Coordinates of C-alpha atoms in Angstrom, one line a residue:
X99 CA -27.4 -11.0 12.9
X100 CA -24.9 -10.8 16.0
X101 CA -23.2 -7.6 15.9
X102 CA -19.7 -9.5 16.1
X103 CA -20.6 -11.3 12.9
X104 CA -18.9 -10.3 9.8
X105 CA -21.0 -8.4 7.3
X106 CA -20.9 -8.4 3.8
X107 CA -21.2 -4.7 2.5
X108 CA -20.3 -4.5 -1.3
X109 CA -19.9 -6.3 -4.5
X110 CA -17.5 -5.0 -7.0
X111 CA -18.0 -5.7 -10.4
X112 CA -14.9 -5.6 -12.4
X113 CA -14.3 -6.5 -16.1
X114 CA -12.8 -9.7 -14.8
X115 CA -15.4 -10.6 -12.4
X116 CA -17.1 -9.8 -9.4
X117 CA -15.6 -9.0 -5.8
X118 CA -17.3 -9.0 -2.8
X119 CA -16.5 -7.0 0.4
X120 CA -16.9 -8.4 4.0
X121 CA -16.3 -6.2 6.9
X122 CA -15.0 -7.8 10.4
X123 CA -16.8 -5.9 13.2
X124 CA -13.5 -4.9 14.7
X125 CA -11.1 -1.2 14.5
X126 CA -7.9 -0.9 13.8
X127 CA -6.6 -0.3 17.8
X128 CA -8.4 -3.5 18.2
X129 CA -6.9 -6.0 15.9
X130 CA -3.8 -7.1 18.0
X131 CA -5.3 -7.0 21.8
X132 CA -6.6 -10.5 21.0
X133 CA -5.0 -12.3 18.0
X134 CA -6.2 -15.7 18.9
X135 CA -10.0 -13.9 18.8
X136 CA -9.3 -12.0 15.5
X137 CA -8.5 -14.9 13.7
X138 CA -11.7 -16.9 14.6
X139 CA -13.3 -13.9 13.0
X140 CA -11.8 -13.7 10.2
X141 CA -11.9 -17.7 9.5
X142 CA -15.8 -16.5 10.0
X143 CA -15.7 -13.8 6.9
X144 CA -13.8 -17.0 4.9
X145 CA -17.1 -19.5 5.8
X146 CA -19.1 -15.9 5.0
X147 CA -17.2 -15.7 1.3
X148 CA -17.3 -19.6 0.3
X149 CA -21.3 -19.9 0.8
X150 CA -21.2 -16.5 -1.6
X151 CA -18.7 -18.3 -4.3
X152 CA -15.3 -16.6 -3.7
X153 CA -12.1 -19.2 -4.6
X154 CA -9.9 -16.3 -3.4
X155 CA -9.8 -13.9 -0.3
X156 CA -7.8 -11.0 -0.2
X157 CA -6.7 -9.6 3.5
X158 CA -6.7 -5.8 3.1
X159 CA -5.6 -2.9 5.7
X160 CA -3.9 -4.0 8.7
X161 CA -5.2 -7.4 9.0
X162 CA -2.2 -9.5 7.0
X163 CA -0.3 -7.6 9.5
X164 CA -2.3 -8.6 12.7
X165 CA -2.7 -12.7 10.8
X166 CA 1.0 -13.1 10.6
X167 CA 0.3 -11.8 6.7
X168 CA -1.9 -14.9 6.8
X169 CA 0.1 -17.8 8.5
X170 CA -1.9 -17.8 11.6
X171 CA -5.3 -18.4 9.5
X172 CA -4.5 -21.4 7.4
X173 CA -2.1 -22.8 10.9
X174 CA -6.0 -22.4 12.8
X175 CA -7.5 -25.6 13.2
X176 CA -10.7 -24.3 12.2
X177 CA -8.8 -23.5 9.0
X178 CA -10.6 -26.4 6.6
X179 CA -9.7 -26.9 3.0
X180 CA -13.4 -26.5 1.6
X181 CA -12.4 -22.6 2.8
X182 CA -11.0 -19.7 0.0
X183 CA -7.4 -19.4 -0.2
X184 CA -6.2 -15.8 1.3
X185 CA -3.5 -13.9 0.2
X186 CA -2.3 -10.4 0.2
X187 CA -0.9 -8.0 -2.6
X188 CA 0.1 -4.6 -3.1
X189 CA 1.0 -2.1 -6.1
X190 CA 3.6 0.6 -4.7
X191 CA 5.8 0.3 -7.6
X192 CA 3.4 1.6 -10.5
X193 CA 2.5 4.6 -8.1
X194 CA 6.5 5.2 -7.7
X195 CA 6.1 5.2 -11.9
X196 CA 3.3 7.2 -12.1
X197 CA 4.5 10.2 -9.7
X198 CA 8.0 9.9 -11.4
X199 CA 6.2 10.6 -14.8
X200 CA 4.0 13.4 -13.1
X201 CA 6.5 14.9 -11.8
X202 CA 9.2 14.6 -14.7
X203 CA 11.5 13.0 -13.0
X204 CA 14.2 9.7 -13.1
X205 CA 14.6 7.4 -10.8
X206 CA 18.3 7.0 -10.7
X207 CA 18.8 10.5 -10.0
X208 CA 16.6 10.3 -6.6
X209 CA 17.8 9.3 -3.4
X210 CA 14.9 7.1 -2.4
X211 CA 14.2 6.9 1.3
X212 CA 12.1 3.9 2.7
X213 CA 9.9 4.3 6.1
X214 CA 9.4 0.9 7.4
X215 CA 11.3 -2.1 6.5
X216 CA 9.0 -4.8 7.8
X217 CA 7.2 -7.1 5.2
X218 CA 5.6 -4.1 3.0
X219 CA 8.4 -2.2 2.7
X220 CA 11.0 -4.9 2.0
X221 CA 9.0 -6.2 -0.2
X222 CA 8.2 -3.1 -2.1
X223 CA 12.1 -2.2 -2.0
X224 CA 12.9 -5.5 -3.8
X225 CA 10.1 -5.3 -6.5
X226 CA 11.7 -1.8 -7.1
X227 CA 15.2 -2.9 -7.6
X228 CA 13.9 -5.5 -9.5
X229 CA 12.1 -3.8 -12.5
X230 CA 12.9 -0.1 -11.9
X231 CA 16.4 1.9 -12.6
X232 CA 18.7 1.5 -9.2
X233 CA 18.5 5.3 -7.6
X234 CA 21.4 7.3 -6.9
X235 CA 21.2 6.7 -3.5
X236 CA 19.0 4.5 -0.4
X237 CA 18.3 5.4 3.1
X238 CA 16.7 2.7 5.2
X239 CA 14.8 3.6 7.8
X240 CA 12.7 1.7 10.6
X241 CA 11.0 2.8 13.7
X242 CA 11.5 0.2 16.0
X243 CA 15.4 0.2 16.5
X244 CA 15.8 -3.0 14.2
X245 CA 19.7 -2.6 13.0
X246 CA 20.0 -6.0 12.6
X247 CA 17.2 -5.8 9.8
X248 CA 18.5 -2.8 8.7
X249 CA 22.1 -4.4 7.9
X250 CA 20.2 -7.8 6.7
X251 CA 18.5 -5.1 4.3
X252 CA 21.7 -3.8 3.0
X253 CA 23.3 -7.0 2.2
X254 CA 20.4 -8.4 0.2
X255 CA 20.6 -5.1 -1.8
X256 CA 24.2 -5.2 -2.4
X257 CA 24.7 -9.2 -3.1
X258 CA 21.3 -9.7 -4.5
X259 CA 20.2 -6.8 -6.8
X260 CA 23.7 -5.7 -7.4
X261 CA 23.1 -2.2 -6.0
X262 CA 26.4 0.3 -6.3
X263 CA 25.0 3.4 -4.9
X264 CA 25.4 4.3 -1.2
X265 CA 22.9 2.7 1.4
X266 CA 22.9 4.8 4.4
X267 CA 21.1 3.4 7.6
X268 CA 18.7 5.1 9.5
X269 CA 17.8 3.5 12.5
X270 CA 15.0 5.4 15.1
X271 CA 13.2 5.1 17.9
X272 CA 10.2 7.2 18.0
X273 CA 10.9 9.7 15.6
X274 CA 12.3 10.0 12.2
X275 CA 15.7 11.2 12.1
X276 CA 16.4 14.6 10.7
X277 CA 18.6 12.3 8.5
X278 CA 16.1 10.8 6.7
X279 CA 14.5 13.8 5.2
X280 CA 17.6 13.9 3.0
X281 CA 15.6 12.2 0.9
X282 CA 13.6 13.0 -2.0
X283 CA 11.2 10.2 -2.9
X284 CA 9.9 8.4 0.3
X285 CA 8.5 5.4 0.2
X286 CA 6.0 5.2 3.5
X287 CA 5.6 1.3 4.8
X288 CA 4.9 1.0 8.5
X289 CA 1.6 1.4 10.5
X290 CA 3.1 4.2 12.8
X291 CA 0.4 6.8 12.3
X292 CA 1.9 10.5 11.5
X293 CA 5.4 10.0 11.8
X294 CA 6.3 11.7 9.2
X295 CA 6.7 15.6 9.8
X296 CA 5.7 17.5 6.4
X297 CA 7.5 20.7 7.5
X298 CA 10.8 18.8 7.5
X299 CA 10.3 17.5 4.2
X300 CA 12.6 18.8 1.7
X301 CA 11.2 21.2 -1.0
X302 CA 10.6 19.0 -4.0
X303 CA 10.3 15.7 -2.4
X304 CA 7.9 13.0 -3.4
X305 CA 5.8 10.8 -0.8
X306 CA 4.1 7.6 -1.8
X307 CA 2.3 6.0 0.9
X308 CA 1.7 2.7 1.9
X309 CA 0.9 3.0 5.2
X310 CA -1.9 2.0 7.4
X311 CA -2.6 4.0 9.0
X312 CA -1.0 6.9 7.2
X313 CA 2.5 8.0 7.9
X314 CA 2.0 11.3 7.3
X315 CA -1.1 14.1 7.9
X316 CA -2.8 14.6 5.3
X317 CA -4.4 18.4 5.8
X318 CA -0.8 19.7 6.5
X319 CA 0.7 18.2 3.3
X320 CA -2.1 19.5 1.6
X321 CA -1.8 23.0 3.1
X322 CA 2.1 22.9 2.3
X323 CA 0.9 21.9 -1.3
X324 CA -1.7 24.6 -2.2
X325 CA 0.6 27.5 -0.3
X326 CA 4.3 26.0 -1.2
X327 CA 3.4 23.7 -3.9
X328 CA 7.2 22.5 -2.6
X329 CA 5.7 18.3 -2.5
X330 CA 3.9 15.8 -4.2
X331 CA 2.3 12.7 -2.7
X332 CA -0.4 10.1 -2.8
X333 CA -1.4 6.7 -1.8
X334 CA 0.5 4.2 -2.7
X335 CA -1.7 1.2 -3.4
X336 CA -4.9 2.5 -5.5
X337 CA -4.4 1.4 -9.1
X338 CA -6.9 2.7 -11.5
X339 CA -8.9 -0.1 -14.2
X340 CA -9.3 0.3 -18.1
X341 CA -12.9 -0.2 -17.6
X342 CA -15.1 1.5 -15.1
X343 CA -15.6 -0.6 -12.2
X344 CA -19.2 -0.7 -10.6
X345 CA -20.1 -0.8 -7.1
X346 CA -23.2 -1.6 -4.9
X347 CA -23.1 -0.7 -0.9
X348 CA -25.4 -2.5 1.4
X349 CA -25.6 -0.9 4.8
X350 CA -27.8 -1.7 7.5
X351 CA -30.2 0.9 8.6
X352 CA -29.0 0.7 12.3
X353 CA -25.6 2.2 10.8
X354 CA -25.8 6.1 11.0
X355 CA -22.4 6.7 9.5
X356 CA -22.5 6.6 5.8
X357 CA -18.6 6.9 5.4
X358 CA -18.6 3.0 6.2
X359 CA -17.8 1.0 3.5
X360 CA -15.0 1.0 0.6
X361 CA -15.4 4.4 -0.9
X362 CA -13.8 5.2 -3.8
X363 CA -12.9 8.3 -6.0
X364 CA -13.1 7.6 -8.9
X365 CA -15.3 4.6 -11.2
X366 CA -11.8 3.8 -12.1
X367 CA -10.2 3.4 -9.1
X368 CA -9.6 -0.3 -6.9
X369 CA -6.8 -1.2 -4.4
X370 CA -4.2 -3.8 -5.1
X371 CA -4.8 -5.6 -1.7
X372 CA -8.9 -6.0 -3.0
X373 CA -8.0 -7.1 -6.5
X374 CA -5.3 -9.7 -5.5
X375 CA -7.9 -12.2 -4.4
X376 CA -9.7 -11.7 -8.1
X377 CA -6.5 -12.1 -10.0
X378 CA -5.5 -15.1 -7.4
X379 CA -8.9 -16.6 -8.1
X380 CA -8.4 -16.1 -12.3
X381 CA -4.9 -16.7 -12.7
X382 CA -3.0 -19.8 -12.4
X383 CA -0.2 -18.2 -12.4
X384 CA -0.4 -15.6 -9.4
X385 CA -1.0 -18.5 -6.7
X386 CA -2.5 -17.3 -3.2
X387 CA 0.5 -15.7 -1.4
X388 CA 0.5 -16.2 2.4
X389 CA 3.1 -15.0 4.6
X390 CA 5.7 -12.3 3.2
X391 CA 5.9 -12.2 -0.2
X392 CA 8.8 -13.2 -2.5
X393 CA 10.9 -11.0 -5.5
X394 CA 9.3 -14.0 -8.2
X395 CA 5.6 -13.6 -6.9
X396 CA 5.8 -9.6 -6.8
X397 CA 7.1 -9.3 -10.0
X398 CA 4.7 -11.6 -11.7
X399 CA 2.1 -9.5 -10.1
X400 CA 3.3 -6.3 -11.3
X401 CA 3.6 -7.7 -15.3
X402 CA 0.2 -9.2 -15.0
X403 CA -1.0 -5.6 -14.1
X404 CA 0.9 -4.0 -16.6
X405 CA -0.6 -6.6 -19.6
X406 CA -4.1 -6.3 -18.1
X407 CA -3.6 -2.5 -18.7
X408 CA -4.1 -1.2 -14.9
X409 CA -1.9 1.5 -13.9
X410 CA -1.2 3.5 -10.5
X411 CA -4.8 5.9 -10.0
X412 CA -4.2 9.5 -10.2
X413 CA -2.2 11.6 -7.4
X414 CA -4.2 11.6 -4.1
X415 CA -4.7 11.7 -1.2
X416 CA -7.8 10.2 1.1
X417 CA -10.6 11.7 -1.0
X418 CA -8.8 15.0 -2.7
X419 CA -7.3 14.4 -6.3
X420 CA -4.6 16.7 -6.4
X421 CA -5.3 19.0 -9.4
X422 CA -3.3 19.3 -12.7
X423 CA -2.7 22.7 -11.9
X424 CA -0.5 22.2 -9.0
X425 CA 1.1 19.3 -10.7
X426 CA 2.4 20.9 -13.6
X427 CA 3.5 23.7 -11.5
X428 CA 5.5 21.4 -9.1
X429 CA 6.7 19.7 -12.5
X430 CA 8.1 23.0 -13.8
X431 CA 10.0 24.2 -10.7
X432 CA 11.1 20.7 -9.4
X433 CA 11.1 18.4 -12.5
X434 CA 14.4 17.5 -14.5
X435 CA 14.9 19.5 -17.3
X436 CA 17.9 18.7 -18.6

């Protein structure tokens, strides 16, 4: 095979049917130098996933991002309608649930700070305010400069979801504002790698992560963890299956690294963005979603989830499971008690 083919690596077998994975030969710092390029390949892994019988194709990582979350491949002219549908999907919002019940902690007595307000972060924002209690307080914060989508943000909160509680704005640069860290559950949504600083974090605060790559290091929260045990955190879009989910890896022999691939934790464990394309190709209901996605489709995604008896995976973070221990003893300094 050409080494800028795409390669088909795995097939998940889930209680609702099979996925397969196909890898584009491309890294991360490589995805936007040449769009154009990037979505010839990817139009390659669809041709790829038809011949193997997919009706649905989930775009996972940064690549809605880096496909205009998927305008750009069905706008291609190579784009044919004998091709899988793509789509995108996340599951912040049960992870929110889960470390809120970990934790023993309510939502409306948080002030709930979001880290990136592009499509990911709006969109997990709305699906909160949708089927969640409203927190006590929001602070919005981007790190690109963008006011103006900062104030759009804050109007659609207040007019559209009825919000009463105080929206501050927290507009950057580079950094995150010392501001920010007023906050104590952060919602991470941007692809700025290790923005944000762990020391500054507040004792008691909770981080859920959506970000790719990850807004935060890892090793220093979970040094602050196991010395402090001041945090919790974990990914935000791993959801964990009623049934065990199995797995087979195919890796060419010319690959030394055995870390490529979709590892996972846990038999139980999947990400939202892999099974959208499964529950897109079961459902009727949960049509393909390209471009960002709206308050009706993300909440019919999240009740389907719920009835289908999938909930956020344990607390984690890459391949460490933080440990009941250190849960419980966060819980019984930090949780609310009365």
């Amino acid at each position: 095979r050409s080494a800028d083919m795409p390669l088909f690596t795995d097939v998940i077998e889930t209680a609702l049917g099979r996925i397969a994975i196909i890898l584009l030969p491309r890294f991360d710092d490589e995805l936007y130098n040449d769009p154009q390029d990037f979505v010839a390949r990817t139009i390659d892994a669809l041709h790829m996933a038809r011949l193997l019988g997919a009706r649905a194709v989930s775009l996972t990582g940064l690549i809605p991002s880096a496909t205009e979350y998927g305008r750009a491949i069905v706008a291609n002219s190579a784009y044919t309608a004998v091709l899988p549908a793509v789509t995108t999907g996340h599951a912040v919002i049960l992870t929110v649930k889960r470390i809120l019940r970990e934790s023993a902690r309510q939502l409306e007595r948080e002030r709930v700070g979001v880290l990136g307000l592009g499509s990911i972060g709006l969109t997990s924002l709305r699906l909160l305010l949708s089927t969640l209690p409203h927190p006590e307080t929001l602070l919005l914060c981007d790190l690109y400069d963008k006011r103006d989508v900062l104030e759009n943000a804050r109007r659609e909160i207040v007019r559209d979801f009825g919000f009463t509680g105080e929206v501050q704005i927290v507009a950057a640069r580079r950094e995150v504002p010392t501001a920010f860290y007023a906050a104590s559950l952060i919602l991470g949504a941007t692809n700025a790698a290790d923005v944000l600083d762990v020391a500054q974090v507040q004792p008691g605060t909770l981080i859920v992560d959506d970000s790719s790559p990850r807004c935060f290091s890892s090793e220093t929260a979970l040094r602050r963890l196991h010395t402090d045990g001041d945090i919790l955190f974990t990914e935000g879009g791993v959801l964990k299956s009623p049934t065990p989910i199995g797995q087979t890896t195919y890796l060419p022999e010319s690959w030394s690294d055995p870390l490529i691939g979709y590892a996972r934790r846990d038999v139980h464990d999947i990400t939202g963005c892999i099974l959208a394309g499964l529950l897109a190709a079961r459902f009727d209901n949960l049509a393909p979603t390209v471009g960002p996605v709206t308050v009706v489709e993300s909440v019919q995604h999240y009740y389907k989830l719920r009835a289908l008896g999938f909930e956020a995976a344990d607390l984690h973070s890459d391949q460490y499971t933080l440990s009941p221990h250190l849960i419980d003893g966060f819980r019984q300094r930090f949780g609310d008690h009365g």
